[in-house]
């Protein structure tokens, strides 16, 4: 994995501090959120300001996101046409199986839901767009790690294990290798109560040939008393793989 430019990573971390809840922030607030020295934050906000990624209000001495960020957002959305294409097929699948059907991609060291469809059943999980999920314990995270290049996989796992206790690292790696083997044999990864007790899920990749886009994972999940391990592996797994292929064919 190529070396990381820390200044770029820190600049992006600053942009991530802004939200609908806190649309404006001061340098001191940004420093508190990012845990960076105020002098570093000041240099970075000045740079982002000059490039149009931030705006500054002289009266309040606070920053807000600039129009240049919207340009990046629109470019990303254009590259995620898969959401509009996949949504109706995901909803049909969710209604027929009473499961939660989700699309996700990598967001730094986690997986972010791009779309989720659930049935009207009150027992079905309901998850919104933009929710971040752990990578090591979820089926979507494991499927992502199973499909990336060896160098990216090694880098991500090293970074993720830094956040875990050393006592758990062997167990985590043993489970990951087990799921990578399952992916090679069956085309999907599992998480049977590993993310949360009583929650089962499987996930696979949506392979869009000839389309330059981020890796996108497709998962089905639900409470274990409704979506058992046997149901997932022996009945729904083939349907998940078929749904993934059907969505991918829309881009041929």
Short mmCIF file of C-alpha atoms in Angstrom, two decimals:
data_model
loop_
_atom_site.label_atom_id
_atom_site.label_comp_id
_atom_site.label_asym_id
_atom_site.label_seq_id
_atom_site.Cartn_x
_atom_site.Cartn_y
_atom_site.Cartn_z
CA UNK A 1 0.00 0.00 0.00
CA UNK A 2 1.36 3.44 -0.97
CA UNK A 3 2.30 5.87 1.78
CA UNK A 4 -0.37 8.25 3.07
CA UNK A 5 -0.17 12.05 2.78
CA UNK A 6 -1.08 13.10 6.32
CA UNK A 7 -1.95 16.69 5.43
CA UNK A 8 -4.54 15.50 2.90
CA UNK A 9 -6.01 13.04 5.38
CA UNK A 10 -6.23 15.75 8.03
CA UNK A 11 -7.90 18.15 5.60
CA UNK A 12 -10.56 15.55 4.80
CA UNK A 13 -11.04 14.88 8.51
CA UNK A 14 -11.77 18.59 8.98
CA UNK A 15 -14.45 18.52 6.27
CA UNK A 16 -16.04 15.52 7.97
CA UNK A 17 -16.52 17.54 11.16
CA UNK A 18 -19.32 19.56 9.55
CA UNK A 19 -22.85 18.17 9.58
CA UNK A 20 -26.49 19.19 9.39
CA UNK A 21 -26.47 19.41 13.18
CA UNK A 22 -23.33 21.58 13.25
CA UNK A 23 -23.11 23.40 9.90
CA UNK A 24 -20.68 26.00 11.28
CA UNK A 25 -17.57 25.44 13.39
CA UNK A 26 -14.73 27.49 14.83
CA UNK A 27 -11.07 26.53 14.67
CA UNK A 28 -11.11 25.57 18.35
CA UNK A 29 -14.13 23.30 17.85
CA UNK A 30 -12.50 21.66 14.84
CA UNK A 31 -9.32 21.16 16.87
CA UNK A 32 -11.34 19.48 19.61
CA UNK A 33 -13.09 17.15 17.15
CA UNK A 34 -9.97 16.19 15.21
CA UNK A 35 -7.55 16.28 18.18
CA UNK A 36 -5.14 18.30 16.08
CA UNK A 37 -3.14 21.30 17.35
CA UNK A 38 -4.91 24.60 16.75
CA UNK A 39 -1.96 25.86 14.71
CA UNK A 40 -2.31 22.86 12.38
CA UNK A 41 -6.07 23.34 12.13
CA UNK A 42 -5.58 27.01 11.29
CA UNK A 43 -3.20 26.20 8.42
CA UNK A 44 -5.51 23.55 7.05
CA UNK A 45 -8.68 25.65 7.27
CA UNK A 46 -6.87 28.51 5.50
CA UNK A 47 -5.89 26.13 2.71
CA UNK A 48 -9.43 24.73 2.42
CA UNK A 49 -10.77 28.28 2.45
CA UNK A 50 -8.50 29.34 -0.42
CA UNK A 51 -9.61 26.33 -2.48
CA UNK A 52 -13.30 27.00 -1.92
CA UNK A 53 -13.96 23.94 0.26
CA UNK A 54 -14.72 26.17 3.26
CA UNK A 55 -16.31 29.59 3.72
CA UNK A 56 -15.57 31.96 6.62
CA UNK A 57 -17.94 34.35 8.35
CA UNK A 58 -16.02 37.39 9.60
CA UNK A 59 -18.71 38.32 12.12
CA UNK A 60 -19.04 34.95 13.83
CA UNK A 61 -15.46 33.78 13.12
CA UNK A 62 -16.86 30.42 12.07
CA UNK A 63 -16.40 28.20 9.04
CA UNK A 64 -18.94 26.35 6.94
CA UNK A 65 -18.66 24.01 3.97
CA UNK A 66 -18.11 25.76 0.63
CA UNK A 67 -19.57 25.11 -2.81
CA UNK A 68 -16.50 23.19 -3.99
CA UNK A 69 -17.49 20.31 -1.70
CA UNK A 70 -20.84 20.11 -3.48
CA UNK A 71 -18.98 19.56 -6.72
CA UNK A 72 -17.24 16.55 -5.21
CA UNK A 73 -20.54 15.28 -3.87
CA UNK A 74 -22.30 15.52 -7.22
CA UNK A 75 -19.44 13.69 -8.91
CA UNK A 76 -19.72 10.90 -6.35
CA UNK A 77 -23.49 10.67 -6.76
CA UNK A 78 -23.12 10.44 -10.52
CA UNK A 79 -20.79 7.51 -9.99
CA UNK A 80 -23.35 5.82 -7.73
CA UNK A 81 -26.11 5.34 -10.28
CA UNK A 82 -26.25 1.82 -8.92
CA UNK A 83 -28.50 3.07 -6.09
CA UNK A 84 -31.31 4.08 -8.44
CA UNK A 85 -30.87 0.94 -10.51
CA UNK A 86 -30.75 -1.45 -7.57
CA UNK A 87 -33.42 0.05 -5.30
CA UNK A 88 -36.58 -1.45 -6.91
CA UNK A 89 -34.99 -4.91 -7.13
CA UNK A 90 -33.83 -4.69 -3.53
CA UNK A 91 -37.29 -3.67 -2.34
CA UNK A 92 -38.95 -6.57 -4.17
CA UNK A 93 -36.46 -8.96 -2.60
CA UNK A 94 -36.97 -7.47 0.88
CA UNK A 95 -40.76 -7.74 0.59
CA UNK A 96 -40.67 -11.35 -0.58
CA UNK A 97 -38.16 -12.57 2.02
CA UNK A 98 -39.00 -10.28 4.97
CA UNK A 99 -35.32 -9.33 5.25
CA UNK A 100 -33.26 -6.15 5.23
CA UNK A 101 -31.47 -5.73 1.89
CA UNK A 102 -28.58 -3.26 1.82
CA UNK A 103 -25.95 -1.75 -0.46
CA UNK A 104 -22.72 -0.60 1.16
CA UNK A 105 -19.23 0.58 0.31
CA UNK A 106 -16.10 1.46 2.23
CA UNK A 107 -15.91 4.68 4.23
CA UNK A 108 -12.38 4.88 5.65
CA UNK A 109 -12.19 1.99 8.16
CA UNK A 110 -15.87 1.12 8.13
CA UNK A 111 -18.67 0.27 5.72
CA UNK A 112 -21.31 2.88 4.86
CA UNK A 113 -24.85 2.03 3.81
CA UNK A 114 -25.69 3.56 0.44
CA UNK A 115 -29.23 2.19 0.45
CA UNK A 116 -31.38 -0.12 2.55
CA UNK A 117 -34.75 -1.68 1.79
CA UNK A 118 -36.93 -3.49 4.29
CA UNK A 119 -40.37 -5.05 4.23
CA UNK A 120 -43.37 -3.58 5.99
CA UNK A 121 -43.01 -6.21 8.72
CA UNK A 122 -42.55 -4.55 12.09
CA UNK A 123 -39.97 -7.22 12.93
CA UNK A 124 -37.70 -6.36 10.01
CA UNK A 125 -34.64 -4.21 10.73
CA UNK A 126 -34.76 -0.72 9.32
CA UNK A 127 -31.47 1.02 8.60
CA UNK A 128 -30.96 4.38 6.91
CA UNK A 129 -28.54 5.66 4.31
CA UNK A 130 -25.20 6.91 5.55
CA UNK A 131 -25.05 4.62 8.57
CA UNK A 132 -21.57 3.26 9.20
CA UNK A 133 -20.99 -0.36 10.16
CA UNK A 134 -17.86 -2.12 11.43
CA UNK A 135 -15.75 -3.92 8.85
CA UNK A 136 -14.36 -6.88 10.77
CA UNK A 137 -17.56 -8.30 12.24
CA UNK A 138 -20.20 -7.66 9.55
CA UNK A 139 -20.87 -9.68 6.42
CA UNK A 140 -20.58 -6.58 4.21
CA UNK A 141 -17.21 -5.69 5.72
CA UNK A 142 -15.88 -9.21 5.39
CA UNK A 143 -17.11 -9.45 1.79
CA UNK A 144 -15.39 -6.15 1.02
CA UNK A 145 -12.10 -7.37 2.51
CA UNK A 146 -12.45 -10.62 0.56
CA UNK A 147 -12.68 -8.78 -2.77
CA UNK A 148 -10.07 -6.01 -2.53
CA UNK A 149 -6.45 -6.38 -3.63
CA UNK A 150 -4.01 -8.16 -1.35
CA UNK A 151 -2.16 -4.91 -0.56
CA UNK A 152 -5.33 -3.02 0.34
CA UNK A 153 -6.60 -5.93 2.43
CA UNK A 154 -3.33 -6.11 4.36
CA UNK A 155 -3.31 -2.36 4.99
CA UNK A 156 -6.94 -2.25 6.15
CA UNK A 157 -6.64 -5.24 8.45
CA UNK A 158 -3.49 -3.83 10.04
CA UNK A 159 -5.23 -0.52 10.71
CA UNK A 160 -8.38 -2.21 12.01
CA UNK A 161 -6.48 -4.51 14.35
CA UNK A 162 -4.76 -1.50 15.89
CA UNK A 163 -8.17 -0.62 17.34
CA UNK A 164 -8.67 -4.09 18.80
CA UNK A 165 -7.09 -5.67 21.85
CA UNK A 166 -4.09 -7.83 21.03
CA UNK A 167 -5.74 -10.76 22.83
CA UNK A 168 -8.54 -10.76 20.23
CA UNK A 169 -6.38 -10.38 17.13
CA UNK A 170 -5.76 -14.08 16.61
CA UNK A 171 -9.44 -14.91 16.97
CA UNK A 172 -10.41 -12.10 14.58
CA UNK A 173 -7.91 -13.23 11.95
CA UNK A 174 -9.00 -16.84 12.28
CA UNK A 175 -12.63 -15.82 11.69
CA UNK A 176 -11.71 -13.57 8.77
CA UNK A 177 -9.74 -16.33 7.06
CA UNK A 178 -12.68 -18.68 7.53
CA UNK A 179 -14.99 -16.18 5.82
CA UNK A 180 -12.50 -15.51 3.01
CA UNK A 181 -12.47 -19.27 2.33
CA UNK A 182 -16.27 -19.30 2.30
CA UNK A 183 -16.27 -16.42 -0.18
CA UNK A 184 -13.95 -18.30 -2.53
CA UNK A 185 -16.12 -21.42 -2.40
CA UNK A 186 -19.63 -19.93 -2.26
CA UNK A 187 -19.33 -16.30 -3.33
CA UNK A 188 -20.45 -14.66 -0.09
CA UNK A 189 -19.35 -13.92 3.48
CA UNK A 190 -21.34 -14.49 6.64
CA UNK A 191 -21.91 -12.88 10.01
CA UNK A 192 -23.95 -15.12 12.26
CA UNK A 193 -24.33 -13.16 15.46
CA UNK A 194 -20.78 -11.81 15.16
CA UNK A 195 -21.75 -8.15 14.78
CA UNK A 196 -24.65 -8.35 17.23
CA UNK A 197 -25.99 -11.44 18.99
CA UNK A 198 -29.23 -12.55 17.35
CA UNK A 199 -28.50 -10.87 14.01
CA UNK A 200 -27.61 -12.98 10.96
CA UNK A 201 -26.40 -11.74 7.57
CA UNK A 202 -24.64 -12.71 4.37
CA UNK A 203 -23.12 -10.41 1.73
CA UNK A 204 -21.56 -10.48 -1.72
CA UNK A 205 -20.08 -8.06 -4.23
CA UNK A 206 -21.99 -6.42 -7.06
CA UNK A 207 -19.53 -6.74 -9.93
CA UNK A 208 -20.21 -4.05 -12.50
CA UNK A 209 -18.07 -4.85 -15.53
CA UNK A 210 -16.54 -1.93 -17.32
CA UNK A 211 -17.83 0.58 -14.77
CA UNK A 212 -15.27 2.66 -12.92
CA UNK A 213 -16.81 2.83 -9.46
CA UNK A 214 -16.16 1.95 -5.86
CA UNK A 215 -16.57 -1.64 -4.73
CA UNK A 216 -20.19 -2.11 -3.71
CA UNK A 217 -21.44 -4.89 -1.44
CA UNK A 218 -24.97 -6.30 -1.31
CA UNK A 219 -26.24 -7.93 1.89
CA UNK A 220 -29.36 -9.53 3.34
CA UNK A 221 -29.89 -9.67 7.07
CA UNK A 222 -32.44 -10.03 9.82
CA UNK A 223 -33.11 -11.26 13.35
CA UNK A 224 -31.96 -14.83 13.86
CA UNK A 225 -35.39 -16.06 14.92
CA UNK A 226 -36.72 -15.02 11.48
CA UNK A 227 -33.61 -15.33 9.33
CA UNK A 228 -31.83 -18.43 10.53
CA UNK A 229 -28.36 -19.53 9.49
CA UNK A 230 -29.91 -22.49 7.65
CA UNK A 231 -32.35 -20.23 5.78
CA UNK A 232 -29.58 -17.84 4.75
CA UNK A 233 -27.11 -20.45 3.56
CA UNK A 234 -29.43 -23.03 2.00
CA UNK A 235 -32.19 -20.88 0.51
CA UNK A 236 -31.45 -17.16 0.45
CA UNK A 237 -27.76 -17.26 -0.53
CA UNK A 238 -28.54 -18.37 -4.09
CA UNK A 239 -31.17 -15.63 -4.34
CA UNK A 240 -28.68 -13.04 -3.08
CA UNK A 241 -26.14 -14.07 -5.71
CA UNK A 242 -28.82 -13.96 -8.40
CA UNK A 243 -29.91 -10.48 -7.28
CA UNK A 244 -26.31 -9.28 -7.38
CA UNK A 245 -25.86 -10.63 -10.91
CA UNK A 246 -29.18 -9.13 -12.03
CA UNK A 247 -28.20 -5.67 -10.76
CA UNK A 248 -24.76 -5.96 -12.37
CA UNK A 249 -26.29 -6.87 -15.75
CA UNK A 250 -28.07 -3.52 -15.83
CA UNK A 251 -24.65 -1.90 -16.41
CA UNK A 252 -23.50 -4.13 -19.30
#
